[in-house]
Short mmCIF file of C-alpha atoms in Angstrom, two decimals:
data_model
loop_
_atom_site.label_atom_id
_atom_site.label_comp_id
_atom_site.label_asym_id
_atom_site.label_seq_id
_atom_site.Cartn_x
_atom_site.Cartn_y
_atom_site.Cartn_z
CA UNK A 1 -21.81 15.83 -30.83
CA UNK A 2 -19.00 18.33 -30.25
CA UNK A 3 -20.91 19.91 -27.36
CA UNK A 4 -21.58 16.48 -25.81
CA UNK A 5 -17.92 15.47 -25.98
CA UNK A 6 -16.81 18.79 -24.55
CA UNK A 7 -19.44 18.58 -21.81
CA UNK A 8 -18.22 15.11 -20.84
CA UNK A 9 -14.67 16.42 -20.77
CA UNK A 10 -15.68 19.22 -18.39
CA UNK A 11 -17.56 16.73 -16.20
CA UNK A 12 -14.58 14.38 -15.88
CA UNK A 13 -12.35 17.36 -15.12
CA UNK A 14 -14.69 18.49 -12.33
CA UNK A 15 -14.79 14.97 -10.86
CA UNK A 16 -10.98 14.83 -10.88
CA UNK A 17 -10.77 18.19 -9.12
CA UNK A 18 -13.37 17.15 -6.51
CA UNK A 19 -11.34 14.05 -5.71
CA UNK A 20 -8.21 16.19 -5.40
CA UNK A 21 -10.04 18.43 -2.95
CA UNK A 22 -10.92 15.38 -0.86
CA UNK A 23 -7.27 14.29 -0.95
CA UNK A 24 -6.30 17.57 0.72
CA UNK A 25 -7.60 15.95 3.94
CA UNK A 26 -4.33 14.02 4.10
CA UNK A 27 -1.90 16.05 2.02
CA UNK A 28 -2.54 19.24 4.00
CA UNK A 29 -2.52 17.51 7.38
CA UNK A 30 0.33 17.26 9.84
CA UNK A 31 1.38 13.92 11.26
CA UNK A 32 -0.25 13.43 14.63
CA UNK A 33 2.15 13.51 17.57
CA UNK A 34 1.48 11.28 20.54
CA UNK A 35 3.20 10.48 23.80
CA UNK A 36 5.54 7.48 23.71
CA UNK A 37 3.70 4.62 25.42
CA UNK A 38 6.26 1.84 24.95
CA UNK A 39 3.51 -0.74 24.60
CA UNK A 40 4.48 -4.42 24.40
CA UNK A 41 4.50 -5.20 20.67
CA UNK A 42 4.80 -8.31 18.53
CA UNK A 43 6.43 -7.54 15.18
CA UNK A 44 5.41 -10.17 12.63
CA UNK A 45 7.33 -10.95 9.43
CA UNK A 46 6.14 -13.63 7.03
CA UNK A 47 8.84 -14.86 4.64
CA UNK A 48 8.80 -17.28 1.72
CA UNK A 49 12.17 -17.89 0.05
CA UNK A 50 13.63 -14.68 1.48
CA UNK A 51 17.03 -15.94 2.65
CA UNK A 52 19.03 -12.92 1.47
CA UNK A 53 16.50 -10.31 2.55
CA UNK A 54 16.21 -11.84 6.01
CA UNK A 55 19.97 -11.68 6.46
CA UNK A 56 20.12 -8.04 5.40
CA UNK A 57 17.01 -6.55 6.98
CA UNK A 58 16.10 -8.44 10.15
CA UNK A 59 19.01 -6.77 12.04
CA UNK A 60 17.34 -3.41 11.32
CA UNK A 61 14.26 -4.54 13.20
CA UNK A 62 16.24 -5.94 16.11
CA UNK A 63 18.03 -2.57 16.39
CA UNK A 64 14.78 -0.75 17.15
CA UNK A 65 14.83 1.46 20.24
CA UNK A 66 11.44 0.22 21.45
CA UNK A 67 11.98 -1.31 24.92
CA UNK A 68 9.41 -4.11 24.79
CA UNK A 69 8.93 -6.12 21.61
CA UNK A 70 9.30 -9.61 20.22
CA UNK A 71 9.95 -10.57 16.61
CA UNK A 72 7.85 -13.38 15.15
CA UNK A 73 9.54 -14.81 12.04
CA UNK A 74 7.27 -17.01 9.94
CA UNK A 75 8.92 -19.42 7.54
CA UNK A 76 6.17 -20.05 5.00
CA UNK A 77 7.34 -23.39 3.57
CA UNK A 78 10.47 -21.87 2.03
CA UNK A 79 12.56 -23.93 -0.37
CA UNK A 80 15.77 -22.00 0.36
CA UNK A 81 17.69 -21.43 3.61
CA UNK A 82 15.22 -18.98 5.12
CA UNK A 83 14.60 -21.21 8.13
CA UNK A 84 18.33 -21.53 8.84
CA UNK A 85 18.70 -17.74 8.75
CA UNK A 86 15.80 -17.37 11.17
CA UNK A 87 17.32 -19.93 13.51
CA UNK A 88 20.58 -17.97 13.46
CA UNK A 89 18.80 -14.85 14.72
CA UNK A 90 16.88 -16.88 17.28
CA UNK A 91 20.16 -18.22 18.66
CA UNK A 92 21.63 -14.76 19.17
CA UNK A 93 18.53 -12.84 20.31
CA UNK A 94 15.90 -14.18 22.74
CA UNK A 95 13.27 -11.79 21.34
CA UNK A 96 13.10 -13.84 18.13
CA UNK A 97 10.46 -16.56 17.84
CA UNK A 98 9.99 -18.82 14.83
CA UNK A 99 6.88 -20.30 13.28
CA UNK A 100 7.81 -22.96 10.74
CA UNK A 101 4.85 -23.49 8.41
CA UNK A 102 4.55 -26.71 6.43
CA UNK A 103 2.38 -26.80 3.33
CA UNK A 104 -0.83 -28.75 3.79
CA UNK A 105 -3.34 -29.49 1.08
CA UNK A 106 -6.14 -27.33 2.47
CA UNK A 107 -3.97 -24.20 2.72
CA UNK A 108 -1.35 -24.76 0.04
CA UNK A 109 0.74 -21.61 -0.48
CA UNK A 110 -1.72 -19.49 1.50
CA UNK A 111 -0.01 -16.56 3.21
CA UNK A 112 -3.07 -15.89 5.36
CA UNK A 113 -2.77 -19.33 6.92
CA UNK A 114 0.90 -18.67 7.71
CA UNK A 115 0.12 -15.24 9.17
CA UNK A 116 -2.64 -16.71 11.32
CA UNK A 117 -0.17 -19.15 12.87
CA UNK A 118 2.22 -16.27 13.49
CA UNK A 119 -0.48 -14.19 15.19
CA UNK A 120 -1.38 -17.13 17.42
CA UNK A 121 2.29 -17.37 18.40
CA UNK A 122 2.43 -13.70 19.44
CA UNK A 123 2.59 -12.98 23.18
CA UNK A 124 1.33 -9.40 22.83
CA UNK A 125 -2.01 -8.05 21.66
CA UNK A 126 -0.43 -5.16 19.73
CA UNK A 127 0.70 -6.51 16.36
CA UNK A 128 2.94 -4.73 13.83
CA UNK A 129 3.41 -6.23 10.37
CA UNK A 130 6.06 -5.80 7.73
CA UNK A 131 7.75 -7.90 5.03
CA UNK A 132 11.11 -9.64 4.91
CA UNK A 133 12.41 -7.19 2.30
CA UNK A 134 11.40 -4.11 4.32
CA UNK A 135 13.61 -1.79 6.32
CA UNK A 136 12.30 0.67 8.92
CA UNK A 137 13.48 4.17 8.03
CA UNK A 138 14.38 4.87 11.66
CA UNK A 139 14.98 3.11 14.96
CA UNK A 140 11.75 4.65 16.25
CA UNK A 141 9.51 2.82 13.77
CA UNK A 142 7.88 0.45 16.28
CA UNK A 143 7.23 3.24 18.76
CA UNK A 144 5.89 5.67 16.13
CA UNK A 145 3.44 3.14 14.69
CA UNK A 146 2.17 1.70 17.96
CA UNK A 147 1.73 4.96 19.86
CA UNK A 148 -1.55 5.33 17.98
CA UNK A 149 -2.98 2.36 19.85
CA UNK A 150 -3.97 4.79 22.63
CA UNK A 151 -7.44 5.15 21.13
CA UNK A 152 -7.34 3.05 17.94
CA UNK A 153 -7.24 -0.61 16.95
CA UNK A 154 -5.77 -0.28 13.46
CA UNK A 155 -2.84 1.86 12.29
CA UNK A 156 -2.15 2.43 8.60
CA UNK A 157 1.49 3.22 7.78
CA UNK A 158 3.40 4.02 4.63
CA UNK A 159 5.46 1.31 2.97
CA UNK A 160 7.58 2.94 0.30
CA UNK A 161 10.34 1.58 -1.92
CA UNK A 162 14.06 2.21 -2.09
CA UNK A 163 15.14 4.82 -4.62
CA UNK A 164 17.19 3.74 -7.61
CA UNK A 165 18.81 6.45 -9.67
CA UNK A 166 18.30 6.54 -13.43
CA UNK A 167 15.56 3.89 -13.31
CA UNK A 168 12.27 4.80 -14.96
CA UNK A 169 10.66 1.61 -13.63
CA UNK A 170 11.66 2.57 -10.09
CA UNK A 171 10.05 5.99 -10.45
CA UNK A 172 6.90 4.44 -11.89
CA UNK A 173 6.63 1.93 -9.04
CA UNK A 174 7.17 4.63 -6.44
CA UNK A 175 4.72 7.01 -8.11
CA UNK A 176 2.05 4.30 -8.12
CA UNK A 177 2.80 3.58 -4.45
CA UNK A 178 2.54 7.30 -3.65
CA UNK A 179 -0.79 7.63 -5.47
CA UNK A 180 -2.20 4.60 -3.63
CA UNK A 181 -1.06 6.05 -0.30
CA UNK A 182 -2.69 9.40 -1.09
CA UNK A 183 -5.98 7.58 -1.53
CA UNK A 184 -5.99 5.25 1.47
CA UNK A 185 -4.59 7.90 3.84
CA UNK A 186 -7.07 10.53 2.62
CA UNK A 187 -10.10 8.28 2.82
CA UNK A 188 -9.07 7.13 6.29
CA UNK A 189 -8.66 10.77 7.33
CA UNK A 190 -12.20 11.41 6.06
CA UNK A 191 -13.51 8.46 8.08
CA UNK A 192 -13.71 6.01 5.16
CA UNK A 193 -10.73 3.65 5.65
CA UNK A 194 -10.66 0.97 2.97
CA UNK A 195 -7.18 -0.57 2.79
CA UNK A 196 -3.66 -0.73 4.17
CA UNK A 197 -0.38 -2.28 3.05
CA UNK A 198 1.23 -5.26 4.75
CA UNK A 199 4.65 -3.64 4.45
CA UNK A 200 3.65 -1.33 7.30
CA UNK A 201 0.43 -2.13 9.13
CA UNK A 202 -0.57 -2.55 12.76
CA UNK A 203 -3.68 -3.84 14.49
CA UNK A 204 -4.70 -5.52 17.72
CA UNK A 205 -5.11 -9.25 18.07
CA UNK A 206 -8.49 -8.53 19.68
CA UNK A 207 -9.79 -7.02 16.44
CA UNK A 208 -8.29 -9.93 14.48
CA UNK A 209 -10.08 -12.52 16.58
CA UNK A 210 -13.34 -10.54 16.62
CA UNK A 211 -13.52 -11.00 12.84
CA UNK A 212 -12.29 -14.59 13.02
CA UNK A 213 -9.12 -13.52 11.31
CA UNK A 214 -9.10 -13.88 7.54
CA UNK A 215 -12.02 -16.32 7.53
CA UNK A 216 -14.27 -14.29 5.25
CA UNK A 217 -11.63 -14.15 2.48
CA UNK A 218 -9.35 -17.07 3.28
CA UNK A 219 -10.20 -18.61 -0.10
CA UNK A 220 -8.61 -15.62 -1.86
CA UNK A 221 -4.82 -15.88 -2.19
CA UNK A 222 -4.12 -12.15 -1.85
CA UNK A 223 -5.56 -9.58 0.52
CA UNK A 224 -4.04 -10.40 3.91
CA UNK A 225 -3.59 -6.63 4.32
CA UNK A 226 -6.13 -4.70 2.26
CA UNK A 227 -9.07 -7.12 2.58
CA UNK A 228 -8.58 -7.40 6.33
CA UNK A 229 -8.49 -3.61 6.70
CA UNK A 230 -11.48 -3.26 4.38
CA UNK A 231 -13.49 -5.47 6.71
CA UNK A 232 -12.04 -4.44 10.07
CA UNK A 233 -11.52 -0.68 9.77
CA UNK A 234 -14.05 2.06 10.42
CA UNK A 235 -14.10 5.78 11.16
CA UNK A 236 -13.69 5.22 14.91
CA UNK A 237 -10.98 2.58 15.17
CA UNK A 238 -8.43 3.57 12.50
CA UNK A 239 -5.44 5.91 12.66
CA UNK A 240 -2.97 6.94 9.96
CA UNK A 241 0.75 7.30 10.64
CA UNK A 242 3.01 9.00 8.10
CA UNK A 243 5.70 10.65 10.19
CA UNK A 244 9.24 10.40 8.86
CA UNK A 245 10.22 7.88 11.54
CA UNK A 246 7.26 5.59 10.84
CA UNK A 247 8.06 4.83 7.18
CA UNK A 248 9.43 1.53 5.89
CA UNK A 249 11.23 0.98 2.57
CA UNK A 250 11.15 -2.18 0.49
CA UNK A 251 13.10 -3.66 -2.39
CA UNK A 252 11.21 -2.81 -5.62
CA UNK A 253 10.70 -5.24 -8.45
CA UNK A 254 13.60 -5.26 -10.88
CA UNK A 255 11.69 -5.99 -14.08
CA UNK A 256 8.46 -4.73 -15.57
CA UNK A 257 7.09 -8.28 -15.86
CA UNK A 258 7.66 -8.96 -12.14
CA UNK A 259 5.96 -5.72 -11.19
CA UNK A 260 3.04 -6.52 -13.50
CA UNK A 261 2.52 -9.88 -11.80
CA UNK A 262 2.58 -8.19 -8.41
CA UNK A 263 0.02 -5.56 -9.44
CA UNK A 264 -2.25 -8.21 -10.94
CA UNK A 265 -2.39 -9.91 -7.55
CA UNK A 266 -3.08 -6.63 -5.79
CA UNK A 267 -5.83 -5.54 -8.19
CA UNK A 268 -7.55 -8.93 -7.97
CA UNK A 269 -8.74 -8.16 -4.42
CA UNK A 270 -10.57 -4.92 -5.24
CA UNK A 271 -13.76 -6.73 -6.28
CA UNK A 272 -14.00 -8.01 -2.68
CA UNK A 273 -14.07 -4.50 -1.18
CA UNK A 274 -17.23 -3.08 0.32
CA UNK A 275 -19.52 -1.62 -2.32
CA UNK A 276 -19.09 2.00 -1.20
CA UNK A 277 -15.32 1.63 -1.55
CA UNK A 278 -15.61 0.04 -5.00
CA UNK A 279 -17.81 2.92 -6.12
CA UNK A 280 -15.41 5.58 -4.83
CA UNK A 281 -12.40 3.93 -6.43
CA UNK A 282 -14.26 3.08 -9.65
CA UNK A 283 -15.50 6.62 -10.20
CA UNK A 284 -12.04 8.04 -9.54
CA UNK A 285 -10.30 5.71 -11.96
CA UNK A 286 -13.02 6.06 -14.63
CA UNK A 287 -12.87 9.85 -14.41
CA UNK A 288 -9.09 9.85 -14.84
CA UNK A 289 -9.24 7.44 -17.79
CA UNK A 290 -12.08 9.24 -19.55
CA UNK A 291 -10.48 12.62 -19.02
CA UNK A 292 -7.36 11.63 -20.95
CA UNK A 293 -9.29 9.73 -23.63
CA UNK A 294 -11.52 12.74 -24.21
CA UNK A 295 -8.56 15.09 -24.17
CA UNK A 296 -6.87 13.06 -26.90
CA UNK A 297 -10.07 12.88 -28.95
CA UNK A 298 -10.89 16.59 -28.59
CA UNK A 299 -7.31 17.51 -29.47
CA UNK A 300 -7.38 15.39 -32.62
CA UNK A 301 -10.74 16.84 -33.68
CA UNK A 302 -9.64 20.38 -32.69
CA UNK A 303 -12.81 20.97 -30.69
CA UNK A 304 -12.59 24.15 -28.56
CA UNK A 305 -8.78 23.75 -28.31
CA UNK A 306 -8.13 26.77 -26.06
CA UNK A 307 -10.86 25.76 -23.60
CA UNK A 308 -9.65 22.15 -23.59
CA UNK A 309 -6.06 23.21 -22.84
CA UNK A 310 -7.27 25.55 -20.11
CA UNK A 311 -9.20 22.77 -18.38
CA UNK A 312 -6.18 20.48 -18.68
CA UNK A 313 -3.97 23.17 -17.14
CA UNK A 314 -6.34 23.64 -14.19
CA UNK A 315 -6.51 19.89 -13.56
CA UNK A 316 -2.73 19.56 -13.69
CA UNK A 317 -2.35 22.38 -11.15
CA UNK A 318 -4.64 20.57 -8.70
CA UNK A 319 -2.85 17.27 -9.38
CA UNK A 320 0.53 18.90 -8.86
CA UNK A 321 -0.43 20.47 -5.53
CA UNK A 322 -1.77 17.17 -4.17
CA UNK A 323 1.15 15.08 -5.47
CA UNK A 324 3.78 17.53 -4.27
CA UNK A 325 2.34 17.86 -0.76
CA UNK A 326 2.07 14.08 -0.40
CA UNK A 327 5.53 13.47 -1.88
CA UNK A 328 7.03 15.99 0.53
CA UNK A 329 5.47 14.22 3.52
CA UNK A 330 6.54 10.76 2.34
CA UNK A 331 9.99 11.67 0.95
CA UNK A 332 9.13 10.89 -2.68
CA UNK A 333 9.60 14.32 -4.26
CA UNK A 334 11.87 13.12 -7.06
CA UNK A 335 9.03 11.12 -8.69
CA UNK A 336 6.60 13.99 -9.26
CA UNK A 337 8.45 16.25 -11.68
CA UNK A 338 7.08 14.31 -14.65
CA UNK A 339 3.81 13.35 -12.98
CA UNK A 340 1.54 13.98 -16.03
CA UNK A 341 3.44 11.37 -18.05
CA UNK A 342 3.66 8.92 -15.15
CA UNK A 343 -0.03 9.43 -14.43
CA UNK A 344 -1.08 8.80 -18.04
CA UNK A 345 1.06 5.68 -18.29
CA UNK A 346 -0.26 4.37 -14.98
CA UNK A 347 -3.90 4.86 -16.00
CA UNK A 348 -3.52 2.80 -19.16
CA UNK A 349 -1.29 0.28 -17.38
CA UNK A 350 -4.07 -0.28 -14.83
CA UNK A 351 -6.54 -0.74 -17.66
CA UNK A 352 -4.30 -3.46 -19.07
CA UNK A 353 -4.10 -5.09 -15.62
CA UNK A 354 -7.88 -5.12 -15.24
CA UNK A 355 -8.26 -6.62 -18.70
CA UNK A 356 -5.62 -9.30 -18.03
CA UNK A 357 -7.33 -10.33 -14.80
CA UNK A 358 -10.60 -10.79 -16.66
CA UNK A 359 -8.90 -13.21 -19.03
CA UNK A 360 -6.82 -15.20 -16.52
CA UNK A 361 -6.29 -15.34 -12.76
CA UNK A 362 -3.09 -13.78 -11.34
CA UNK A 363 -0.42 -15.91 -9.68
CA UNK A 364 -0.36 -16.71 -5.97
CA UNK A 365 1.93 -15.80 -3.05
CA UNK A 366 5.45 -17.07 -3.65
#
């Protein structure tokens, strides 16, 4: 039995290292530089009860240096003064267009329905998406993201979160966001794109209409970003953009319960991914979980302790190299110094999320 447990521990360690080697495809890469095309772009922001965020962050989009863009603001049946804020910006800037969505029974509280109306309103075929609580990190954001449309139809960007000092929750949220980005950027770099984040995502309206929009998953509340990319992206039509000027930052959740609700919604879409993507993600998560479970068990039973610690040390070195390289590219270096503890917590947190979703369905878009 001791040999079997130790053998399984070695196997999970090898799988973890193999995944880290695949992640080097992104973490060791340089951001692609392309000539500024100044394409006509429609920036689309869907907001539901985002009055304060709209006031604070929409000016940052309107300040972009890109010479040819419009801003589509979608009021998704807000109960606050979001519409009034949008109308204020429309009155002072002709580039702003408003789509005022009313709830109807067939599409009650469905963000995909609201986004579809916004896309239909767009005058340009190049679409760039972000959220009402997002801020572009530079005035070149639109240009940086849309330059990749030279040869591609979909551009995956990085949507990070604002840093908050002395907040463990903030570091945990940002570490989880970093780890997710490492995966979807790396797989896309390897020709296996499987998801993107709506905080920073671009695609053409032509590709949207080819797939009949969100029709195949319209019945699912979440997934306007990752499920669309999972269906629409392939090794030929997808680019990744992680240059410093292409990053957006969002307001992170302020409580653990709010973040948990958000992650439950995100995780609920994974079962709709293509099978090859579910297998890749499932093996990676299972290997990480089993590695730590076996490490704890072998440590308690004192089975080959020196060998076990050596394997752990090797795995942590590979983890550290991948995490550091990615964090340096995406300006998240302060979250990785305690990465073993954050990683362990995140693994068991995700297990709790999966279990909760089996018991009850997560909440919808609010």
